[in-house]
PDB file of C-alpha atoms and ligand atoms in Angstrom:
ATOM      1  CA  MET A   1      72.045 127.677 194.742  1.00 98.00           C
ATOM      2  CA  GLY A   2      73.134 129.396 191.528  1.00 98.00           C
ATOM      3  CA  VAL A   3      75.984 131.933 191.707  1.00 98.00           C
ATOM      4  CA  LEU A   4      75.441 135.414 190.244  1.00 97.00           C
ATOM      5  CA  ASN A   5      78.337 137.804 190.820  1.00 97.00           C
ATOM      6  CA  ILE A   6      77.765 141.431 189.813  1.00 96.00           C
ATOM      7  CA  THR A   7      81.460 142.234 190.088  1.00 94.00           C
ATOM      8  CA  PRO A   8      84.335 143.067 187.767  1.00 93.00           C
ATOM      9  CA  ASP A   9      86.742 140.741 189.595  1.00 92.00           C
ATOM     10  CA  SER A  10      85.110 137.509 190.794  1.00 91.00           C
ATOM     11  CA  PHE A  11      87.404 134.573 190.158  1.00 89.00           C
ATOM     12  CA  SER A  12      85.258 132.788 187.593  1.00 89.00           C
ATOM     13  CA  ASP A  13      82.388 134.990 186.385  1.00 89.00           C
ATOM     14  CA  GLY A  14      83.908 138.435 187.107  1.00 89.00           C
ATOM     15  CA  GLY A  15      82.831 141.046 184.552  1.00 89.00           C
ATOM     16  CA  ARG A  16      80.233 138.794 182.891  1.00 92.00           C
ATOM     17  CA  TRP A  17      77.118 140.101 184.643  1.00 92.00           C
ATOM     18  CA  THR A  18      77.908 143.750 185.426  1.00 91.00           C
ATOM     19  CA  ASP A  19      75.080 144.866 183.129  1.00 93.00           C
ATOM     20  CA  PRO A  20      71.902 144.559 185.291  1.00 95.00           C
ATOM     21  CA  GLU A  21      69.755 143.275 182.427  1.00 96.00           C
ATOM     22  CA  ALA A  22      72.256 140.538 181.599  1.00 96.00           C
ATOM     23  CA  ALA A  23      72.497 139.656 185.303  1.00 97.00           C
ATOM     24  CA  VAL A  24      68.731 139.332 185.686  1.00 98.00           C
ATOM     25  CA  ALA A  25      68.524 137.212 182.538  1.00 98.00           C
ATOM     26  CA  ARG A  26      71.262 134.924 183.894  1.00 98.00           C
ATOM     27  CA  GLY A  27      69.453 134.644 187.243  1.00 98.00           C
ATOM     28  CA  LEU A  28      66.205 133.654 185.537  1.00 98.00           C
ATOM     29  CA  GLU A  29      68.086 131.207 183.331  1.00 98.00           C
ATOM     30  CA  MET A  30      69.620 129.487 186.382  1.00 98.00           C
ATOM     31  CA  ALA A  31      66.170 129.336 188.011  1.00 98.00           C
ATOM     32  CA  ALA A  32      64.792 127.696 184.856  1.00 98.00           C
ATOM     33  CA  GLU A  33      67.688 125.229 185.001  1.00 98.00           C
ATOM     34  CA  GLY A  34      66.578 124.208 188.490  1.00 98.00           C
ATOM     35  CA  ALA A  35      68.350 126.516 190.952  1.00 98.00           C
ATOM     36  CA  GLU A  36      66.104 127.020 193.978  1.00 98.00           C
ATOM     37  CA  VAL A  37      68.056 130.036 195.225  1.00 98.00           C
ATOM     38  CA  ILE A  38      69.996 132.669 193.262  1.00 98.00           C
ATOM     39  CA  ASP A  39      72.958 134.012 195.255  1.00 98.00           C
ATOM     40  CA  VAL A  40      73.591 137.620 194.247  1.00 98.00           C
ATOM     41  CA  GLY A  41      76.964 139.089 195.227  1.00 97.00           C
ATOM     42  CA  GLY A  42      78.521 142.510 194.664  1.00 97.00           C
ATOM     43  CA  GLU A  43      81.938 141.986 196.246  1.00 97.00           C
ATOM     44  CA  SER A  44      84.437 139.322 195.274  1.00 94.00           C
ATOM     45  CA  THR A  45      85.784 137.274 198.170  1.00 91.00           C
ATOM     46  CA  ARG A  46      88.438 135.474 196.131  1.00 88.00           C
ATOM     47  CA  PRO A  47      91.847 135.331 197.820  1.00 86.00           C
ATOM     48  CA  GLY A  48      93.536 138.722 197.573  1.00 86.00           C
ATOM     49  CA  ALA A  49      90.358 140.620 196.564  1.00 88.00           C
ATOM     50  CA  GLU A  50      90.109 144.278 197.597  1.00 88.00           C
ATOM     51  CA  PRO A  51      87.032 145.344 199.601  1.00 90.00           C
ATOM     52  CA  VAL A  52      84.209 147.250 197.869  1.00 94.00           C
ATOM     53  CA  ASP A  53      82.482 150.195 199.562  1.00 95.00           C
ATOM     54  CA  GLU A  54      78.937 149.836 200.826  1.00 97.00           C
ATOM     55  CA  ALA A  55      77.246 152.241 198.390  1.00 97.00           C
ATOM     56  CA  GLU A  56      78.888 150.604 195.375  1.00 97.00           C
ATOM     57  CA  GLU A  57      77.991 147.115 196.573  1.00 98.00           C
ATOM     58  CA  CYS A  58      74.329 148.180 197.018  1.00 98.00           C
ATOM     59  CA  ARG A  59      74.337 149.826 193.593  1.00 97.00           C
ATOM     60  CA  ARG A  60      75.436 146.521 192.068  1.00 97.00           C
ATOM     61  CA  VAL A  61      73.107 144.090 193.834  1.00 98.00           C
ATOM     62  CA  VAL A  62      69.875 145.876 194.797  1.00 98.00           C
ATOM     63  CA  PRO A  63      68.330 146.383 191.317  1.00 98.00           C
ATOM     64  CA  VAL A  64      69.130 142.808 190.313  1.00 98.00           C
ATOM     65  CA  ILE A  65      67.649 141.395 193.533  1.00 98.00           C
ATOM     66  CA  ALA A  66      64.504 143.512 193.115  1.00 98.00           C
ATOM     67  CA  ALA A  67      64.048 142.201 189.569  1.00 98.00           C
ATOM     68  CA  LEU A  68      64.628 138.537 190.463  1.00 98.00           C
ATOM     69  CA  ALA A  69      62.836 138.266 193.817  1.00 98.00           C
ATOM     70  CA  PRO A  70      59.275 138.023 192.440  1.00 98.00           C
ATOM     71  CA  SER A  71      60.290 134.947 190.392  1.00 98.00           C
ATOM     72  CA  VAL A  72      62.818 133.012 192.489  1.00 98.00           C
ATOM     73  CA  ARG A  73      64.235 132.905 196.029  1.00 98.00           C
ATOM     74  CA  VAL A  74      67.213 135.265 196.274  1.00 99.00           C
ATOM     75  CA  SER A  75      70.093 135.278 198.721  1.00 98.00           C
ATOM     76  CA  VAL A  76      72.559 138.119 199.090  1.00 98.00           C
ATOM     77  CA  ASP A  77      76.235 137.229 199.351  1.00 98.00           C
ATOM     78  CA  THR A  78      77.664 139.985 201.535  1.00 97.00           C
ATOM     79  CA  ARG A  79      79.743 140.719 204.637  1.00 96.00           C
ATOM     80  CA  LYS A  80      78.109 144.111 205.296  1.00 97.00           C
ATOM     81  CA  ALA A  81      75.037 144.699 207.463  1.00 98.00           C
ATOM     82  CA  ALA A  82      73.839 147.690 205.430  1.00 98.00           C
ATOM     83  CA  VAL A  83      74.047 145.744 202.168  1.00 98.00           C
ATOM     84  CA  ALA A  84      72.187 142.809 203.706  1.00 98.00           C
ATOM     85  CA  GLU A  85      69.459 145.168 204.955  1.00 98.00           C
ATOM     86  CA  ALA A  86      69.100 146.843 201.544  1.00 98.00           C
ATOM     87  CA  ALA A  87      69.022 143.429 199.846  1.00 98.00           C
ATOM     88  CA  VAL A  88      66.288 142.175 202.164  1.00 98.00           C
ATOM     89  CA  ALA A  89      64.281 145.354 201.537  1.00 98.00           C
ATOM     90  CA  ALA A  90      64.607 144.569 197.808  1.00 98.00           C
ATOM     91  CA  GLY A  91      63.275 141.030 198.324  1.00 98.00           C
ATOM     92  CA  ALA A  92      66.167 138.751 199.356  1.00 98.00           C
ATOM     93  CA  THR A  93      65.087 136.202 201.978  1.00 98.00           C
ATOM     94  CA  LEU A  94      68.466 134.645 202.797  1.00 98.00           C
ATOM     95  CA  VAL A  95      71.668 136.352 203.946  1.00 98.00           C
ATOM     96  CA  ASN A  96      74.689 134.374 202.730  1.00 98.00           C
ATOM     97  CA  ASP A  97      77.349 135.633 205.072  1.00 97.00           C
ATOM     98  CA  VAL A  98      80.979 134.633 204.519  1.00 95.00           C
ATOM     99  CA  SER A  99      81.887 136.606 207.667  1.00 95.00           C
ATOM    100  CA  ALA A 100      79.437 134.584 209.830  1.00 97.00           C
ATOM    101  CA  SER A 101      78.642 137.781 211.755  1.00 97.00           C
ATOM    102  CA  LEU A 102      75.371 139.143 210.348  1.00 98.00           C
ATOM    103  CA  TRP A 103      72.876 137.020 212.295  1.00 98.00           C
ATOM    104  CA  PRO A 104      71.446 140.128 214.059  1.00 98.00           C
ATOM    105  CA  VAL A 105      70.418 141.477 210.633  1.00 98.00           C
ATOM    106  CA  ALA A 106      68.731 138.188 209.741  1.00 98.00           C
ATOM    107  CA  ALA A 107      67.007 138.070 213.133  1.00 98.00           C
ATOM    108  CA  ALA A 108      65.681 141.627 212.834  1.00 98.00           C
ATOM    109  CA  ALA A 109      64.479 141.079 209.267  1.00 98.00           C
ATOM    110  CA  GLY A 110      62.997 137.607 209.835  1.00 98.00           C
ATOM    111  CA  VAL A 111      65.017 136.002 207.029  1.00 98.00           C
ATOM    112  CA  GLY A 112      67.345 133.013 206.781  1.00 98.00           C
ATOM    113  CA  TRP A 113      71.090 133.126 207.380  1.00 98.00           C
ATOM    114  CA  VAL A 114      74.094 131.154 206.147  1.00 98.00           C
ATOM    115  CA  ALA A 115      77.101 131.081 208.485  1.00 98.00           C
ATOM    116  CA  MET A 116      80.251 130.332 206.512  1.00 98.00           C
ATOM    117  CA  HIS A 117      83.653 129.674 208.050  1.00 97.00           C
ATOM    118  CA  MET A 118      86.512 131.874 206.897  1.00 95.00           C
ATOM    119  CA  ARG A 119      89.939 132.312 208.442  1.00 91.00           C
ATOM    120  CA  GLY A 120      90.817 136.045 208.468  1.00 85.00           C
ATOM    121  CA  GLU A 121      89.601 138.086 205.521  1.00 87.00           C
ATOM    122  CA  PRO A 122      89.813 137.593 201.743  1.00 88.00           C
ATOM    123  CA  ARG A 123      92.770 139.954 201.164  1.00 89.00           C
ATOM    124  CA  THR A 124      95.069 137.910 203.387  1.00 87.00           C
ATOM    125  CA  MET A 125      93.323 134.594 204.147  1.00 86.00           C
ATOM    126  CA  GLN A 126      95.618 132.347 202.090  1.00 87.00           C
ATOM    127  CA  ARG A 127      98.780 133.572 203.870  1.00 87.00           C
ATOM    128  CA  ASP A 128     100.290 131.303 206.552  1.00 82.00           C
ATOM    129  CA  VAL A 129      97.321 128.954 206.658  1.00 91.00           C
ATOM    130  CA  HIS A 130      97.512 126.741 209.731  1.00 92.00           C
ATOM    131  CA  TYR A 131      95.077 124.721 211.848  1.00 96.00           C
ATOM    132  CA  ASP A 132      95.851 122.174 214.568  1.00 95.00           C
ATOM    133  CA  ASP A 133      92.607 120.343 213.762  1.00 97.00           C
ATOM    134  CA  VAL A 134      90.842 121.880 210.776  1.00 97.00           C
ATOM    135  CA  VAL A 135      87.723 119.712 211.014  1.00 98.00           C
ATOM    136  CA  GLY A 136      87.208 120.239 214.750  1.00 98.00           C
ATOM    137  CA  GLU A 137      87.968 123.961 214.634  1.00 98.00           C
ATOM    138  CA  VAL A 138      85.652 124.668 211.703  1.00 98.00           C
ATOM    139  CA  HIS A 139      82.828 122.529 213.045  1.00 98.00           C
ATOM    140  CA  ARG A 140      83.001 124.009 216.557  1.00 98.00           C
ATOM    141  CA  PHE A 141      83.045 127.539 215.135  1.00 98.00           C
ATOM    142  CA  LEU A 142      79.989 126.908 212.941  1.00 98.00           C
ATOM    143  CA  VAL A 143      77.943 125.189 215.613  1.00 98.00           C
ATOM    144  CA  ALA A 144      78.698 128.017 218.068  1.00 98.00           C
ATOM    145  CA  ARG A 145      77.614 130.673 215.561  1.00 98.00           C
ATOM    146  CA  ALA A 146      74.503 128.726 214.583  1.00 98.00           C
ATOM    147  CA  THR A 147      73.533 128.311 218.235  1.00 98.00           C
ATOM    148  CA  GLN A 148      74.048 132.036 218.825  1.00 98.00           C
ATOM    149  CA  ALA A 149      71.888 132.903 215.800  1.00 98.00           C
ATOM    150  CA  GLY A 150      69.142 130.500 216.850  1.00 98.00           C
ATOM    151  CA  ALA A 151      69.099 132.028 220.330  1.00 98.00           C
ATOM    152  CA  ALA A 152      68.842 135.496 218.745  1.00 98.00           C
ATOM    153  CA  GLY A 153      65.712 134.381 216.894  1.00 98.00           C
ATOM    154  CA  VAL A 154      66.927 133.383 213.404  1.00 98.00           C
ATOM    155  CA  GLY A 155      64.573 130.600 212.345  1.00 98.00           C
ATOM    156  CA  GLU A 156      66.543 129.282 209.350  1.00 98.00           C
ATOM    157  CA  VAL A 157      70.271 128.811 209.957  1.00 98.00           C
ATOM    158  CA  TRP A 158      72.620 127.133 207.474  1.00 98.00           C
ATOM    159  CA  VAL A 159      76.265 126.241 208.080  1.00 98.00           C
ATOM    160  CA  ASP A 160      79.001 126.096 205.430  1.00 98.00           C
ATOM    161  CA  PRO A 161      82.623 124.994 205.984  1.00 98.00           C
ATOM    162  CA  GLY A 162      83.878 127.686 203.576  1.00 98.00           C
ATOM    163  CA  ILE A 163      85.847 125.678 201.042  1.00 98.00           C
ATOM    164  CA  GLY A 164      88.898 127.731 199.964  1.00 96.00           C
ATOM    165  CA  PHE A 165      88.492 130.468 202.579  1.00 96.00           C
ATOM    166  CA  GLY A 166      91.806 130.400 204.429  1.00 95.00           C
ATOM    167  CA  LYS A 167      92.374 126.720 203.641  1.00 96.00           C
ATOM    168  CA  THR A 168      94.864 124.669 201.680  1.00 95.00           C
ATOM    169  CA  ALA A 169      93.744 121.972 199.236  1.00 96.00           C
ATOM    170  CA  ALA A 170      94.441 119.401 201.971  1.00 97.00           C
ATOM    171  CA  HIS A 171      92.227 121.312 204.433  1.00 97.00           C
ATOM    172  CA  ASN A 172      89.420 121.480 201.865  1.00 98.00           C
ATOM    173  CA  LEU A 173      89.634 117.742 201.272  1.00 98.00           C
ATOM    174  CA  ARG A 174      89.563 116.950 204.989  1.00 98.00           C
ATOM    175  CA  LEU A 175      86.532 119.179 205.518  1.00 98.00           C
ATOM    176  CA  LEU A 176      84.743 117.440 202.648  1.00 98.00           C
ATOM    177  CA  ARG A 177      85.789 114.001 203.907  1.00 98.00           C
ATOM    178  CA  HIS A 178      84.263 114.810 207.318  1.00 98.00           C
ATOM    179  CA  LEU A 179      81.191 116.697 206.090  1.00 98.00           C
ATOM    180  CA  GLY A 180      78.892 114.026 207.495  1.00 98.00           C
ATOM    181  CA  GLU A 181      79.964 114.992 211.011  1.00 98.00           C
ATOM    182  CA  LEU A 182      78.904 118.595 210.382  1.00 98.00           C
ATOM    183  CA  VAL A 183      75.573 117.338 209.010  1.00 98.00           C
ATOM    184  CA  ALA A 184      75.148 115.277 212.190  1.00 98.00           C
ATOM    185  CA  ALA A 185      75.431 118.455 214.260  1.00 97.00           C
ATOM    186  CA  GLY A 186      71.867 119.184 213.141  1.00 97.00           C
ATOM    187  CA  HIS A 187      71.925 122.368 211.068  1.00 98.00           C
ATOM    188  CA  PRO A 188      71.341 122.215 207.316  1.00 98.00           C
ATOM    189  CA  VAL A 189      74.702 122.228 205.566  1.00 98.00           C
ATOM    190  CA  MET A 190      75.641 124.019 202.383  1.00 98.00           C
ATOM    191  CA  VAL A 191      78.849 123.591 200.379  1.00 98.00           C
ATOM    192  CA  GLY A 192      80.455 125.865 197.793  1.00 98.00           C
ATOM    193  CA  ALA A 193      83.313 124.252 195.895  1.00 98.00           C
ATOM    194  CA  SER A 194      82.289 125.178 192.363  1.00 98.00           C
ATOM    195  CA  ARG A 195      85.298 125.872 190.097  1.00 97.00           C
ATOM    196  CA  LYS A 196      87.553 126.615 193.083  1.00 97.00           C
ATOM    197  CA  ALA A 197      91.341 126.638 192.935  1.00 96.00           C
ATOM    198  CA  PHE A 198      91.923 123.391 194.847  1.00 97.00           C
ATOM    199  CA  LEU A 199      90.133 121.545 192.014  1.00 98.00           C
ATOM    200  CA  GLY A 200      92.638 123.024 189.580  1.00 96.00           C
ATOM    201  CA  THR A 201      95.448 121.904 191.873  1.00 95.00           C
ATOM    202  CA  LEU A 202      94.035 118.372 192.096  1.00 95.00           C
ATOM    203  CA  LEU A 203      93.420 118.146 188.353  1.00 93.00           C
ATOM    204  CA  GLY A 204      96.907 118.994 187.158  1.00 93.00           C
ATOM    205  CA  GLY A 205      96.445 122.751 186.900  1.00 94.00           C
ATOM    206  CA  ALA A 206      93.025 122.800 185.193  1.00 94.00           C
ATOM    207  CA  PRO A 207      92.047 126.437 184.503  1.00 95.00           C
ATOM    208  CA  VAL A 208      88.900 127.884 186.069  1.00 95.00           C
ATOM    209  CA  ASP A 209      86.707 127.120 183.036  1.00 94.00           C
ATOM    210  CA  ASP A 210      87.841 123.514 183.002  1.00 95.00           C
ATOM    211  CA  ARG A 211      86.787 122.404 186.469  1.00 97.00           C
ATOM    212  CA  LEU A 212      83.232 121.229 185.819  1.00 98.00           C
ATOM    213  CA  GLU A 213      83.895 117.538 186.423  1.00 97.00           C
ATOM    214  CA  GLY A 214      85.718 118.284 189.672  1.00 98.00           C
ATOM    215  CA  SER A 215      82.908 120.617 190.761  1.00 98.00           C
ATOM    216  CA  LEU A 216      80.306 117.935 190.031  1.00 98.00           C
ATOM    217  CA  ALA A 217      82.313 115.325 191.918  1.00 98.00           C
ATOM    218  CA  VAL A 218      82.318 117.523 195.016  1.00 98.00           C
ATOM    219  CA  ALA A 219      78.603 118.326 194.629  1.00 98.00           C
ATOM    220  CA  VAL A 220      77.783 114.621 194.456  1.00 98.00           C
ATOM    221  CA  TRP A 221      80.075 113.834 197.394  1.00 98.00           C
ATOM    222  CA  ALA A 222      78.516 116.633 199.476  1.00 98.00           C
ATOM    223  CA  ALA A 223      74.954 115.599 198.684  1.00 98.00           C
ATOM    224  CA  SER A 224      75.767 111.966 199.499  1.00 97.00           C
ATOM    225  CA  ALA A 225      77.190 113.108 202.833  1.00 98.00           C
ATOM    226  CA  GLY A 226      73.910 114.873 203.598  1.00 97.00           C
ATOM    227  CA  ALA A 227      74.513 118.469 202.505  1.00 98.00           C
ATOM    228  CA  ALA A 228      71.177 120.122 201.753  1.00 98.00           C
ATOM    229  CA  MET A 229      72.437 122.808 199.375  1.00 98.00           C
ATOM    230  CA  VAL A 230      75.263 123.127 196.872  1.00 98.00           C
ATOM    231  CA  ARG A 231      76.440 126.503 195.560  1.00 98.00           C
ATOM    232  CA  ALA A 232      77.242 126.216 191.855  1.00 98.00           C
ATOM    233  CA  HIS A 233      78.101 128.266 188.783  1.00 98.00           C
ATOM    234  CA  ASP A 234      77.124 125.475 186.350  1.00 98.00           C
ATOM    235  CA  VAL A 235      73.555 124.990 187.453  1.00 98.00           C
ATOM    236  CA  ALA A 236      72.142 122.693 184.764  1.00 98.00           C
ATOM    237  CA  PRO A 237      74.753 119.907 185.094  1.00 98.00           C
ATOM    238  CA  THR A 238      74.787 120.242 188.886  1.00 98.00           C
ATOM    239  CA  VAL A 239      71.002 119.874 189.089  1.00 98.00           C
ATOM    240  CA  GLU A 240      71.164 116.790 186.853  1.00 98.00           C
ATOM    241  CA  ALA A 241      73.885 115.198 188.953  1.00 98.00           C
ATOM    242  CA  LEU A 242      72.019 115.912 192.199  1.00 98.00           C
ATOM    243  CA  ARG A 243      68.760 114.596 190.751  1.00 97.00           C
ATOM    244  CA  VAL A 244      70.459 111.257 190.154  1.00 97.00           C
ATOM    245  CA  VAL A 245      71.930 111.256 193.667  1.00 97.00           C
ATOM    246  CA  GLY A 246      68.433 111.928 195.019  1.00 96.00           C
ATOM    247  CA  GLU A 247      66.950 109.033 193.034  1.00 97.00           C
ATOM    248  CA  VAL A 248      69.646 106.679 194.304  1.00 97.00           C
ATOM    249  CA  ALA A 249      69.138 107.825 197.881  1.00 94.00           C
ATOM    250  CA  ALA A 250      65.366 107.317 197.593  1.00 95.00           C
ATOM    251  CA  ALA A 251      65.514 103.861 195.954  1.00 97.00           C
TER     252      ALA A 251
HETATM  253  N1  HH2 B   1      82.245 130.939 197.959  1.00 90.07           N
HETATM  254  C1  HH2 B   1      82.353 132.119 197.336  1.00 90.07           C
HETATM  255  C2  HH2 B   1      81.471 133.162 197.634  1.00 90.07           C
HETATM  256  N2  HH2 B   1      80.480 132.998 198.516  1.00 90.07           N
HETATM  257  N3  HH2 B   1      79.311 131.632 200.042  1.00 90.07           N
HETATM  258  C3  HH2 B   1      79.168 130.471 200.679  1.00 90.07           C
HETATM  259  N4  HH2 B   1      78.177 130.293 201.567  1.00 90.07           N
HETATM  260  N5  HH2 B   1      80.025 129.414 200.438  1.00 90.07           N
HETATM  261  C4  HH2 B   1      81.052 129.512 199.562  1.00 90.07           C
HETATM  262  O1  HH2 B   1      81.817 128.527 199.411  1.00 90.07           O
HETATM  263  C5  HH2 B   1      81.240 130.750 198.870  1.00 90.07           C
HETATM  264  C6  HH2 B   1      80.321 131.814 199.142  1.00 90.07           C
HETATM  265  C7  HH2 B   1      83.443 132.338 196.343  1.00 90.07           C
HETATM  266  O2  HH2 B   1      83.013 132.058 195.048  1.00 90.07           O
HETATM  267  P1  HH2 B   1      82.499 133.119 193.943  1.00 90.07           P
HETATM  268  O3  HH2 B   1      81.309 133.868 194.440  1.00 90.07           O
HETATM  269  O4  HH2 B   1      82.295 132.401 192.670  1.00 90.07           O
HETATM  270  O5  HH2 B   1      83.709 134.086 193.697  1.00 90.07           O
HETATM  271  P2  HH2 B   1      84.073 135.548 194.212  1.00 90.07           P
HETATM  272  O6  HH2 B   1      84.120 135.495 195.692  1.00 90.07           O
HETATM  273  O7  HH2 B   1      85.392 135.817 193.560  1.00 90.07           O
HETATM  274  O8  HH2 B   1      82.992 136.499 193.762  1.00 90.07           O
END
């Protein structure tokens, strides 16, 4: 899954793709590099980000989704039902939902749904982060939501532990270490660690543009643990790394 943020303030590509033509070109480029899904977002969910209103979020994502959808599978990265509905009407077939609450929209529209775990909301999620058992709590939450969505009629349900969403670096590492247990729960798993802050922390303060190796390491780890999708900004190197993992796994 290639990341395409049509926002002024996303943590790594904010402001780069606010021009719709440039955004569409970037989406097609990532598809040519091997991304199977382009994840279009119009609201940053980085820690501390301010919410965006519904009309503005639709204005950002809908034209880009409409232009990309004939050529490549598109997901919409949103927490708002109305934005998800408008995105699906424009051609998106997957709702990537960091709030894990929009399964009724996916059920009504007959599209796929990603349930991601987040603690609280982006503005405040990195304050006072505490879990008694991060792995158990996140896994139980995701399985419960996925079961609820399946019962409501969503045919394609993904689960995602939400790396960096209300989690310390240690929490992120534990969730990655135990990813295989989430895979074993039976729903396809996706992981988004690309360029995230904990990689900078681990790599001696590496800035956001200098986290490719760390991002690839997590992608390879996740794929080896059985994750079926990796969300990435740097699509070409990620696809190459995962192709090698696939060849090893198949040998
Ligand atoms: N991470 C981000 C956004 N959406 N969706 C899923 N399913 N999993 C993730 O880990 C995930 C996500 C945050 O990254 P990004 O979109 O690059 O930044 P921003 O939220 O600042 O736009």
